[in-house]
Short mmCIF file of C-alpha atoms and ligand atoms in Angstrom, two decimals:
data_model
loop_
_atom_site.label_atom_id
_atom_site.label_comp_id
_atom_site.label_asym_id
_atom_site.label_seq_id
_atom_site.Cartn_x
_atom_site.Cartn_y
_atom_site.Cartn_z
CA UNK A 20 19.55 106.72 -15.90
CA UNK A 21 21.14 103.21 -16.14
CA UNK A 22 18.09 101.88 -14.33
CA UNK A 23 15.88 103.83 -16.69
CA UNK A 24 17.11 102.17 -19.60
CA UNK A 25 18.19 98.84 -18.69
CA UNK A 26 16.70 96.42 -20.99
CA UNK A 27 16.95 92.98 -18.93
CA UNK A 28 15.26 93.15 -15.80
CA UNK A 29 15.19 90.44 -13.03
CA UNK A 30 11.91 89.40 -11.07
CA UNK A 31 11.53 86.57 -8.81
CA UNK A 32 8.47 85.41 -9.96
CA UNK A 33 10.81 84.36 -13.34
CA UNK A 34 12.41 82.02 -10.99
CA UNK A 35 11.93 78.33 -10.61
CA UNK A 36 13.71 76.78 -7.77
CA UNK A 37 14.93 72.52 -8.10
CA UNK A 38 14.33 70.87 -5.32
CA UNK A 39 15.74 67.58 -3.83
CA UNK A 40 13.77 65.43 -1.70
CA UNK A 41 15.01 62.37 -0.28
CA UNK A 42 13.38 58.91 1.03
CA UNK A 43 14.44 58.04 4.34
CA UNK A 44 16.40 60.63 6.01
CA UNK A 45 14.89 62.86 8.85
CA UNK A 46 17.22 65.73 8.59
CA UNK A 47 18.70 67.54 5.10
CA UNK A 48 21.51 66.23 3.65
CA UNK A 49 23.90 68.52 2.44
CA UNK A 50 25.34 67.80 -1.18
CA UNK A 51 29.11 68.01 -1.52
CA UNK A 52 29.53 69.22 -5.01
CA UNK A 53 26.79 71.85 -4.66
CA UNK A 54 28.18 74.02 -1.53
CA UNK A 55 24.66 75.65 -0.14
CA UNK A 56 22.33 73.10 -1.83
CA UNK A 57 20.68 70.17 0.29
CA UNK A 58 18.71 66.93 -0.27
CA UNK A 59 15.60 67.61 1.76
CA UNK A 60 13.50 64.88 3.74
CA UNK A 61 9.69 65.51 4.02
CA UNK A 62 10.00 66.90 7.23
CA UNK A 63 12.10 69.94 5.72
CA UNK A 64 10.30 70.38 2.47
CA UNK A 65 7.26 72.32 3.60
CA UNK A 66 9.96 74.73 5.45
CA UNK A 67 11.73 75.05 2.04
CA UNK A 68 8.20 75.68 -0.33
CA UNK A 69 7.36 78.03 2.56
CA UNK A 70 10.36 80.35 2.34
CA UNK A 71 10.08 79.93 -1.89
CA UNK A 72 6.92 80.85 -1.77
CA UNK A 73 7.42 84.07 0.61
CA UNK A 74 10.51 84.62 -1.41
CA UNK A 75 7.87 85.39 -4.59
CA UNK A 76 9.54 82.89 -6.52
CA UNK A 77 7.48 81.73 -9.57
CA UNK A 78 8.16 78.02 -8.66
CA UNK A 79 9.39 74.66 -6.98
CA UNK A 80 10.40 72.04 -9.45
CA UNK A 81 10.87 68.86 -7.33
CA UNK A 82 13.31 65.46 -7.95
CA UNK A 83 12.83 62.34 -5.68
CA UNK A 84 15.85 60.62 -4.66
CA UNK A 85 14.16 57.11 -3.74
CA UNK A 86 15.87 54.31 -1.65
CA UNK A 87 15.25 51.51 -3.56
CA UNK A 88 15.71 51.47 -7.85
CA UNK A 89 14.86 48.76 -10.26
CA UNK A 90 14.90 48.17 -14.11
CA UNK A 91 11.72 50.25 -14.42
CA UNK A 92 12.23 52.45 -12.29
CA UNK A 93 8.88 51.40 -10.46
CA UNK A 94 9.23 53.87 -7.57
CA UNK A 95 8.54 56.49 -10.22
CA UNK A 96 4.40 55.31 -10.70
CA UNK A 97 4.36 54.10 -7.03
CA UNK A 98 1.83 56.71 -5.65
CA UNK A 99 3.84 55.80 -2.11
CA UNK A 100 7.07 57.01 -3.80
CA UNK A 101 9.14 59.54 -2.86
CA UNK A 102 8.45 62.24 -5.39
CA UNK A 103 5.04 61.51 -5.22
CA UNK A 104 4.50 62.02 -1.54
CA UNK A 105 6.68 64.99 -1.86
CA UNK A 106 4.55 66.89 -4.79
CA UNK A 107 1.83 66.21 -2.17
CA UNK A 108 3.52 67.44 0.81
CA UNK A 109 4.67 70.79 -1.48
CA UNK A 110 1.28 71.37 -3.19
CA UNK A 111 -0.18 72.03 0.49
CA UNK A 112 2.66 73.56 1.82
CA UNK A 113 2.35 75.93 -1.30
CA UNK A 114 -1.25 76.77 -0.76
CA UNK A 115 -1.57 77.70 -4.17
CA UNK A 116 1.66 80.42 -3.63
CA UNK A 117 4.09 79.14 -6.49
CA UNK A 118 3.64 76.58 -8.95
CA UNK A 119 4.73 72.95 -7.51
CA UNK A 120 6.17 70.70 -11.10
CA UNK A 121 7.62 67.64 -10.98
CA UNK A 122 10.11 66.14 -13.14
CA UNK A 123 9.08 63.46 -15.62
CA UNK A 124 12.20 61.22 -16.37
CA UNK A 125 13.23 57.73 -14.86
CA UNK A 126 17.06 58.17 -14.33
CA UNK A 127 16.41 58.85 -10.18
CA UNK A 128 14.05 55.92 -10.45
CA UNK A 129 16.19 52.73 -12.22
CA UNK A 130 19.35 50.46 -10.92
CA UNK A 131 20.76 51.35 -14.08
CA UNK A 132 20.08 55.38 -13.87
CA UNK A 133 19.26 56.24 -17.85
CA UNK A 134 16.05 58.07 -18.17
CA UNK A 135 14.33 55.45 -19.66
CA UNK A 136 13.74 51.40 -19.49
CA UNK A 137 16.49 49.00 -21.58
CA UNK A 138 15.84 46.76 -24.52
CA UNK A 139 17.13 43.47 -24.61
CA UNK A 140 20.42 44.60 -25.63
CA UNK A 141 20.58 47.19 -23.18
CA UNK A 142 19.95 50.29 -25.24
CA UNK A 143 17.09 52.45 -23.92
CA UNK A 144 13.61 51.56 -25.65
CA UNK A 145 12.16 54.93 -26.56
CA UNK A 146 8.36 53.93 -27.26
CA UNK A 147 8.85 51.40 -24.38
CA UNK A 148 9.84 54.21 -22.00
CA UNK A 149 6.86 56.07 -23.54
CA UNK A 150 4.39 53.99 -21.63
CA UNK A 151 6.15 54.41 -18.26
CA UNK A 152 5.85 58.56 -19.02
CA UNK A 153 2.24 58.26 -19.52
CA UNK A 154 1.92 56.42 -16.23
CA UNK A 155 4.16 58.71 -14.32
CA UNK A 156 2.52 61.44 -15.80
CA UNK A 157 -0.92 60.13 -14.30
CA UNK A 158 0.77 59.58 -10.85
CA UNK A 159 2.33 63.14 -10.28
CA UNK A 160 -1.00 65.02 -11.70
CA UNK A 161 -3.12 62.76 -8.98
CA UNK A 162 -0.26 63.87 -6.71
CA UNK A 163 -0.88 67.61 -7.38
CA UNK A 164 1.67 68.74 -9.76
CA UNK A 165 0.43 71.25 -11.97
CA UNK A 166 3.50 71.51 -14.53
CA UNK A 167 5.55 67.98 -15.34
CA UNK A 168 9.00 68.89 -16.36
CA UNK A 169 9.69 66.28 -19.07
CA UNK A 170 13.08 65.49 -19.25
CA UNK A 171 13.90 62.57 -20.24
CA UNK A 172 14.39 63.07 -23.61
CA UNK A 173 12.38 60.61 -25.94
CA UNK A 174 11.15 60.97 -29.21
CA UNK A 175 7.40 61.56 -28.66
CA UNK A 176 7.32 61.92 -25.25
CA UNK A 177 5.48 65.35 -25.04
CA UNK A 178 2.27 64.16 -27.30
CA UNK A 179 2.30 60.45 -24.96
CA UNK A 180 1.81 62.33 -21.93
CA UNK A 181 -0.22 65.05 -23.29
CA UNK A 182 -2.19 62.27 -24.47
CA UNK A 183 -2.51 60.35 -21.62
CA UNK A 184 -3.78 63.35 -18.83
CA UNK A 185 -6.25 64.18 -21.52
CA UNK A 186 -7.80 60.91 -21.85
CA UNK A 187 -7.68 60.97 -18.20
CA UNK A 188 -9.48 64.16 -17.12
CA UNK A 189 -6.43 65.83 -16.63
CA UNK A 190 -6.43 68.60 -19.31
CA UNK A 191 -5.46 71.20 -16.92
CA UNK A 192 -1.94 69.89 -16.13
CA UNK A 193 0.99 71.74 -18.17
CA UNK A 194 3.65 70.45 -19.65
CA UNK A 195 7.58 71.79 -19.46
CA UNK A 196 9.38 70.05 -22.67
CA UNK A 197 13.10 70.19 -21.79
CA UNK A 198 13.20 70.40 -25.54
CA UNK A 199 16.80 71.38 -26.19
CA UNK A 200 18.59 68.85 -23.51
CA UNK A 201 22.12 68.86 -24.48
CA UNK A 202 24.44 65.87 -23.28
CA UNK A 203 26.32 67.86 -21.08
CA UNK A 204 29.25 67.52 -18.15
CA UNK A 205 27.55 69.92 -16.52
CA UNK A 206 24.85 67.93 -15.00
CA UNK A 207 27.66 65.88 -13.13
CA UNK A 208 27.09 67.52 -9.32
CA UNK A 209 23.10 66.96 -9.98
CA UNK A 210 24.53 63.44 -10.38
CA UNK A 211 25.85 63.60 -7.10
CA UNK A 212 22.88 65.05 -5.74
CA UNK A 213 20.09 62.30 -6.97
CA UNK A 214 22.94 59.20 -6.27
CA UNK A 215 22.71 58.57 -9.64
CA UNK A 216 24.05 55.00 -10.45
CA UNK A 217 24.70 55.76 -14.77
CA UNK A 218 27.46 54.27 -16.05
CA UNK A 219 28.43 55.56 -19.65
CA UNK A 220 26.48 58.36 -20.83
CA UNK A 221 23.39 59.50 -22.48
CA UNK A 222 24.60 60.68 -26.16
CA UNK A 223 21.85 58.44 -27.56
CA UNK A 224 18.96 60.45 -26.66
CA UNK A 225 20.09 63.73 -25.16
CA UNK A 226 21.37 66.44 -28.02
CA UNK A 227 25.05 67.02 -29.30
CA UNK A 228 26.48 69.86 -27.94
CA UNK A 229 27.68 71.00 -31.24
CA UNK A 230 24.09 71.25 -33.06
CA UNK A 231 22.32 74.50 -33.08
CA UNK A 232 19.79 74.01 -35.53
CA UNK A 233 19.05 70.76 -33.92
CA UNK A 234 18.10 72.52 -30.73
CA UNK A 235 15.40 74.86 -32.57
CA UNK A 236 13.79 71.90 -34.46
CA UNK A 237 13.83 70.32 -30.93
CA UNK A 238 11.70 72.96 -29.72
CA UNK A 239 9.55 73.00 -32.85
CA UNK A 240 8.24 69.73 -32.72
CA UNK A 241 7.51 70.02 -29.22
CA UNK A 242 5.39 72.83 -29.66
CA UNK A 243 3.42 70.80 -32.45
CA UNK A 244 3.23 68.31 -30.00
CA UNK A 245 1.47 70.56 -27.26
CA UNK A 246 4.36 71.62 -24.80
CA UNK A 247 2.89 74.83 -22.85
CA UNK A 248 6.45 75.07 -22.31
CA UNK A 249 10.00 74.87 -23.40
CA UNK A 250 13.34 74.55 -22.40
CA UNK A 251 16.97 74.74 -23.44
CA UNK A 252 19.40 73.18 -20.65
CA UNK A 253 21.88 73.91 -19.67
CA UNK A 254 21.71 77.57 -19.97
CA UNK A 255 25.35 79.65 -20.05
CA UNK A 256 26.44 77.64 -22.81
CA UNK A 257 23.46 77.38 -24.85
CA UNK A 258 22.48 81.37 -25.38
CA UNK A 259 22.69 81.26 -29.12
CA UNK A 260 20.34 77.92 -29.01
CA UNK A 261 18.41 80.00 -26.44
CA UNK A 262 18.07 83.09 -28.51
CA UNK A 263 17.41 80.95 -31.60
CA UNK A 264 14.05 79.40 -29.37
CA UNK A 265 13.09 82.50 -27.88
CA UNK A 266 12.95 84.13 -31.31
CA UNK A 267 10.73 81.27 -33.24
CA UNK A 268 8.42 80.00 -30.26
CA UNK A 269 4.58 81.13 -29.58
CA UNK A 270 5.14 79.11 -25.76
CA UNK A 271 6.85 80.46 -23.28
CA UNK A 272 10.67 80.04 -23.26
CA UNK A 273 12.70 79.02 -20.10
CA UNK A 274 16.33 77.77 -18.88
CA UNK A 275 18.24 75.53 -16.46
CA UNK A 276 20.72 77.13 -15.01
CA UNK A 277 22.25 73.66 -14.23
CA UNK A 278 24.06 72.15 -11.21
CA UNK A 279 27.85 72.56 -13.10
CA UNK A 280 26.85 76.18 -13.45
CA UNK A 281 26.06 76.92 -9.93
CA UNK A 282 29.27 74.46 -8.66
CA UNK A 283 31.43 76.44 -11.00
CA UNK A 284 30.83 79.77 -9.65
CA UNK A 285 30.40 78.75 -5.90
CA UNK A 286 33.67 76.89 -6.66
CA UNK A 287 35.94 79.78 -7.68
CA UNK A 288 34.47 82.25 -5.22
CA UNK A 289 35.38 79.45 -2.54
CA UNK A 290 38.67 80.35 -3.53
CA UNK A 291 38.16 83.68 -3.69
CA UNK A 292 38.62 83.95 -7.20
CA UNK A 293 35.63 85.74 -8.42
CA UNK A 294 33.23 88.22 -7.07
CA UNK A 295 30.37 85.76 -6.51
CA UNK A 296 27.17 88.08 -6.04
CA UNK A 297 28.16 90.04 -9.05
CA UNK A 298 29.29 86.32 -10.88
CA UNK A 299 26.24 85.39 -10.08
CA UNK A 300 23.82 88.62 -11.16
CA UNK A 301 25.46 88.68 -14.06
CA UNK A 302 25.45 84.94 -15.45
CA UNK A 303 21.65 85.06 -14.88
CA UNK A 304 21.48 88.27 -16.40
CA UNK A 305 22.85 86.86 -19.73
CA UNK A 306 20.34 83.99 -19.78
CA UNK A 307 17.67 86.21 -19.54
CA UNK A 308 19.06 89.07 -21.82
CA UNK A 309 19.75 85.55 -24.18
CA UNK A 310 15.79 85.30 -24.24
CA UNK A 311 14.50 83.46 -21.29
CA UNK A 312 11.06 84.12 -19.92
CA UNK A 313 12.05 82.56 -16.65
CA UNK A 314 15.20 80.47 -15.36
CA UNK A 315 15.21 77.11 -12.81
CA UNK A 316 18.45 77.96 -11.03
CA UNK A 317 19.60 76.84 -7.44
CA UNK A 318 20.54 80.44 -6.75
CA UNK A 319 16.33 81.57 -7.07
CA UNK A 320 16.01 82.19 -3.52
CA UNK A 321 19.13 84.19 -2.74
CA UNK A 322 18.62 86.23 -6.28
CA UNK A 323 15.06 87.08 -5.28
CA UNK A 324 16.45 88.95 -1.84
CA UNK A 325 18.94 90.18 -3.80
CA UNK A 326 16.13 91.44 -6.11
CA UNK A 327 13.90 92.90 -3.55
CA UNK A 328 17.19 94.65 -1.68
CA UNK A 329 17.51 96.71 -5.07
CA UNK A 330 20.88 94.70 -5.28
CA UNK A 331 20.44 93.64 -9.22
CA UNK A 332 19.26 97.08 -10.85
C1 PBG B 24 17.00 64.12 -15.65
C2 PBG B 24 17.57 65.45 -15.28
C3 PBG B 24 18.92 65.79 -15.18
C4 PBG B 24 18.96 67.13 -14.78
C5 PBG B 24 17.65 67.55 -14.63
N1 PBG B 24 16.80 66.51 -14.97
C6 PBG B 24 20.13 64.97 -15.31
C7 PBG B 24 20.58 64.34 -16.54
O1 PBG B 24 20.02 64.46 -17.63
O2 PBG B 24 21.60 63.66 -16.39
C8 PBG B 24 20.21 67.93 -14.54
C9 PBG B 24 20.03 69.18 -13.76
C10 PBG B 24 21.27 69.77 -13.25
O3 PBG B 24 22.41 69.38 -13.62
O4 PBG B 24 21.17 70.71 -12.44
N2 PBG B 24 16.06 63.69 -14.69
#
């Protein structure tokens, strides 16, 4: 009867697994803060799209941890790059299984890790960093990737790029607006995981985590601006921005279950302070119950057995 009438159901093709891939290693490389979670090397990524792909899961969104950063983060339009290679090395490993997307920001890409390039006075140049979207944009849909994530947070970013592959003959790649991006201390494992090198913080473009209303008119203007997709990030602590989103938007709505989310509950059940399957189930239950059409989490594979064993109904 509970089955019957359950009104938040879980499917793996709603889930979007992040994947790391790293320049010049030959074996994974497992990430400290994220127990479970590894930095791939292009020899282990078609392994990993493989098994996400016979998992059912809806998708692979991939971040490039490159060797070598600059001001501009030029690795990130280098079509020898790291995440470029890798989108390459996933889209045929995928065979058209899952949906390979890339993210769009610059923070893995410059010396000074902020998602976008500096003005003279070392704040980050919005329309400047504009220019180096459309470019990257360009790179990763030559590459393959059918859905950019765009997360780097700029004012106008979503109509550049849209611009951009349109102008270029590339009206068939999507576009995933990480419209509601709050400046969170959850994102400090992924930190860990992409090397990140930012010092200070990135109040000046990402949102305040106190605004709600800010979050929906996020959202709305990147609709007008031609997201297929968008996004409120991170997830558990977001649900009433989430709700709010899901509620107003004609585009699909999804979440990031983010890396201080996933360290948090692997964490305490470590310690064996909480049940963690349940923990688990339950925290991407509420995301999806919050109004989430589907969820990136690092959990996607293990939740989609889980799903197939019967385990989440
Ligand atoms: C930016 C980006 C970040 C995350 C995804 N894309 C980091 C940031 O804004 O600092 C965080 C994801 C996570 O914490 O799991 N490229």
């Amino acid at each position: 009867m509970r089955r019957l009438v359950s009104e938040t159901r879980l499917h793996p093709a709603d889930l979007v697994l992040p994947v790391f891939v790293r320049e010049g290693v030959s074996a994974p490389v497992p990430i400290t803060s994220m127990p479970g979670v590894v930095q791939h090397s292009l020899e282990s990524l078609p392994d990993a799209v493989g098994a996400a792909a016979a998992a059912g899961l809806g998708g692979v969104m991939l971040f490039g941890v490159p060797e070598v950063r600059d001001a501009r983060g030029s690795g990130a339009t280098d079509p020898d790059g790291i995440l470029n290679v890798a989108t390459r090395v996933a889209v045929e490993a995928s065979a058209g299984r899952l949906v390979v997307q890339t993210d769009l920001c610059l923070d893995e890409f410059t010396d000074h890790g902020h998602c976008g390039v500096l003005d003279d006075r070392g704040r980050v140049d919005n329309d400047a960093t504009l220019e180096r979207y459309r470019a990257m944009a360009l790179e990763q849909s030559r590459a393959g990737s059918e859905l950019l994530g765009l997360s780097g947070m700029m004012d106008g970013q979503v109509a550049a790029v849209r611009d951009a592959l349109d102008d270029a003959g590339f009206s068939d790649t999507a576009i995933l607006a990480y419209s509601a991006k709050y400046a969170s201390a959850y994102y400090g494992p992924f930190r860990d995981a992409v090397e990140s090198t930012l010092e200070g913080d990135r109040r000046s473009y990402q949102l305040d985590p106190g605004n709600r209303r800010e979050g929906l008119r996020e959202a709305m203007i990147d609709i007008d601006e031609g997201a297929d997709v968008v996004m409120v990030k991170p997830a558990g602590s977001y649900l009433d921005v989430l709700a709010d989103v899901a509620a107003a938007s004609e585009v699909p709505v999804w979440a990031y279950q983010v890396s201080g989310e996933y360290s948090m509950i692997e964490a305490a059940a470590a310690h064996g302070w909480i049940d963690r399957k349940r923990a688990v189930i339950e925290s991407m239950r509420g995301i999806r119950r919050a109004g989430a059409d589907a969820v990136l989490t690092y959990w996607a594979a293990e939740l989609a057995e889980w799903i197939r064993n019967g385990d989440t109904e």
